[in-house]
């Protein structure tokens, strides 16, 4: 059974930093695009950052320059370093793994259970 387990969330003051981790099991981690989403209370889930198997990264405009996504294939882990946090970053952060084989109509996609990040003074 595939599992994505996030950790590293918590309460932090504005301007502070957190590093989220997501460990994946039972998948060939290196071939998956790994994503971090967040969902604020009462709002839709939004893509925050992604990193492909080739380590190409993309960020939402709201976090570009403040957040950094990285991956360690040897540890089956993806990280989200969050700096200069703002109250509007408060949300549940979810790890997502997605892979579509070449010339296939199938998509393999998995989600973690989420970790709460609260930015408040």
Coordinates of C-alpha atoms in Angstrom, one line a residue:
X1 CA 0.0 0.0 0.0
X2 CA 1.4 3.4 -1.0
X3 CA 1.9 5.8 1.8
X4 CA 2.9 9.5 1.8
X5 CA 3.6 10.8 5.3
X6 CA 4.1 14.5 5.9
X7 CA 5.8 16.0 8.9
X8 CA 7.2 19.4 10.0
X9 CA 4.1 21.5 10.3
X10 CA 3.4 23.7 13.3
X11 CA 2.9 27.2 14.6
X12 CA 5.4 29.8 13.6
X13 CA 5.5 33.6 13.8
X14 CA 5.3 35.8 10.7
X15 CA 8.7 36.0 9.1
X16 CA 9.7 32.6 10.5
X17 CA 10.6 29.4 8.7
X18 CA 9.5 25.8 8.6
X19 CA 10.7 22.7 6.6
X20 CA 8.1 20.2 5.6
X21 CA 9.1 16.6 4.8
X22 CA 7.1 13.9 2.9
X23 CA 8.4 10.3 2.9
X24 CA 7.0 8.0 0.3
X25 CA 6.8 4.2 0.6
X26 CA 6.0 1.4 -1.9
X27 CA 6.5 3.5 -5.0
X28 CA 9.4 4.0 -7.4
X29 CA 9.9 7.5 -6.0
X30 CA 12.4 8.8 -8.5
X31 CA 10.0 8.6 -11.4
X32 CA 7.2 10.6 -9.8
X33 CA 6.6 14.3 -10.0
X34 CA 6.2 15.4 -6.4
X35 CA 4.0 18.3 -5.4
X36 CA 3.1 20.3 -2.4
X37 CA -0.5 21.7 -2.2
X38 CA -2.1 23.7 0.5
X39 CA -5.7 24.2 1.5
X40 CA -6.8 27.1 3.7
X41 CA -10.0 26.8 5.7
X42 CA -13.0 27.3 3.4
X43 CA -10.9 27.5 0.2
X44 CA -9.9 25.1 -2.5
X45 CA -6.7 23.1 -2.5
X46 CA -4.0 24.9 -4.5
X47 CA -0.7 23.8 -5.9
X48 CA 2.2 25.5 -4.1
X49 CA 5.3 23.9 -5.6
X50 CA 6.3 20.9 -7.8
X51 CA 9.5 19.1 -8.7
X52 CA 9.7 16.7 -11.6
X53 CA 11.8 13.5 -11.8
X54 CA 14.3 15.6 -13.7
X55 CA 14.3 18.1 -10.8
X56 CA 12.6 20.9 -12.7
X57 CA 10.8 23.1 -10.2
X58 CA 7.8 25.3 -10.4
X59 CA 6.2 27.6 -7.8
X60 CA 2.9 29.4 -7.2
X61 CA 3.4 33.2 -7.6
X62 CA 2.4 33.7 -4.0
X63 CA 5.4 31.6 -2.7
X64 CA 8.1 32.2 -5.4
X65 CA 11.3 33.5 -3.8
X66 CA 10.2 32.3 -0.3
X67 CA 9.7 28.5 -0.7
X68 CA 12.0 25.9 -2.1
X69 CA 11.1 22.4 -3.0
X70 CA 13.8 19.7 -3.2
X71 CA 13.9 15.9 -3.3
X72 CA 16.2 13.2 -2.1
X73 CA 15.6 10.1 -4.1
X74 CA 17.8 8.0 -1.9
X75 CA 15.5 8.7 1.0
X76 CA 12.2 8.7 -1.0
X77 CA 11.6 12.2 0.5
X78 CA 10.5 15.5 -0.8
X79 CA 11.0 18.7 1.2
X80 CA 9.4 22.1 1.2
X81 CA 11.6 24.8 2.8
X82 CA 9.3 27.7 3.7
X83 CA 10.9 31.0 4.6
X84 CA 9.5 34.5 5.5
X85 CA 6.2 32.9 6.3
X86 CA 3.1 35.1 6.2
X87 CA -0.3 34.7 7.9
X88 CA -1.8 33.9 4.5
X89 CA 0.4 30.8 4.3
X90 CA -1.7 29.3 7.0
X91 CA -3.2 26.1 5.7
X92 CA -3.0 22.3 5.7
X93 CA -0.1 21.3 3.4
X94 CA -0.5 18.1 1.4
X95 CA 2.1 16.0 -0.3
X96 CA 1.2 14.6 -3.7
X97 CA 2.9 12.1 -6.0
X98 CA 1.9 11.7 -9.6
X99 CA 3.2 9.7 -12.6
X100 CA 1.8 9.1 -16.1
X101 CA 3.7 6.4 -18.0
X102 CA 4.7 7.4 -21.6
X103 CA 2.0 6.6 -24.1
X104 CA -0.4 5.5 -21.4
X105 CA -3.8 6.8 -20.4
X106 CA -3.3 5.7 -16.8
X107 CA -2.2 8.1 -14.1
X108 CA -0.9 7.0 -10.8
X109 CA -1.6 9.6 -8.1
X110 CA -1.3 9.5 -4.3
X111 CA -1.9 11.9 -1.4
X112 CA -0.6 12.3 2.1
X113 CA -2.8 13.0 5.1
X114 CA -1.7 16.6 5.4
X115 CA 0.1 18.7 8.0
X116 CA -1.1 21.9 9.5
X117 CA 1.0 25.1 9.2
X118 CA -0.2 28.1 11.2
X119 CA 1.5 31.5 10.9
X120 CA 0.5 33.8 13.7
X121 CA 1.9 36.1 16.2

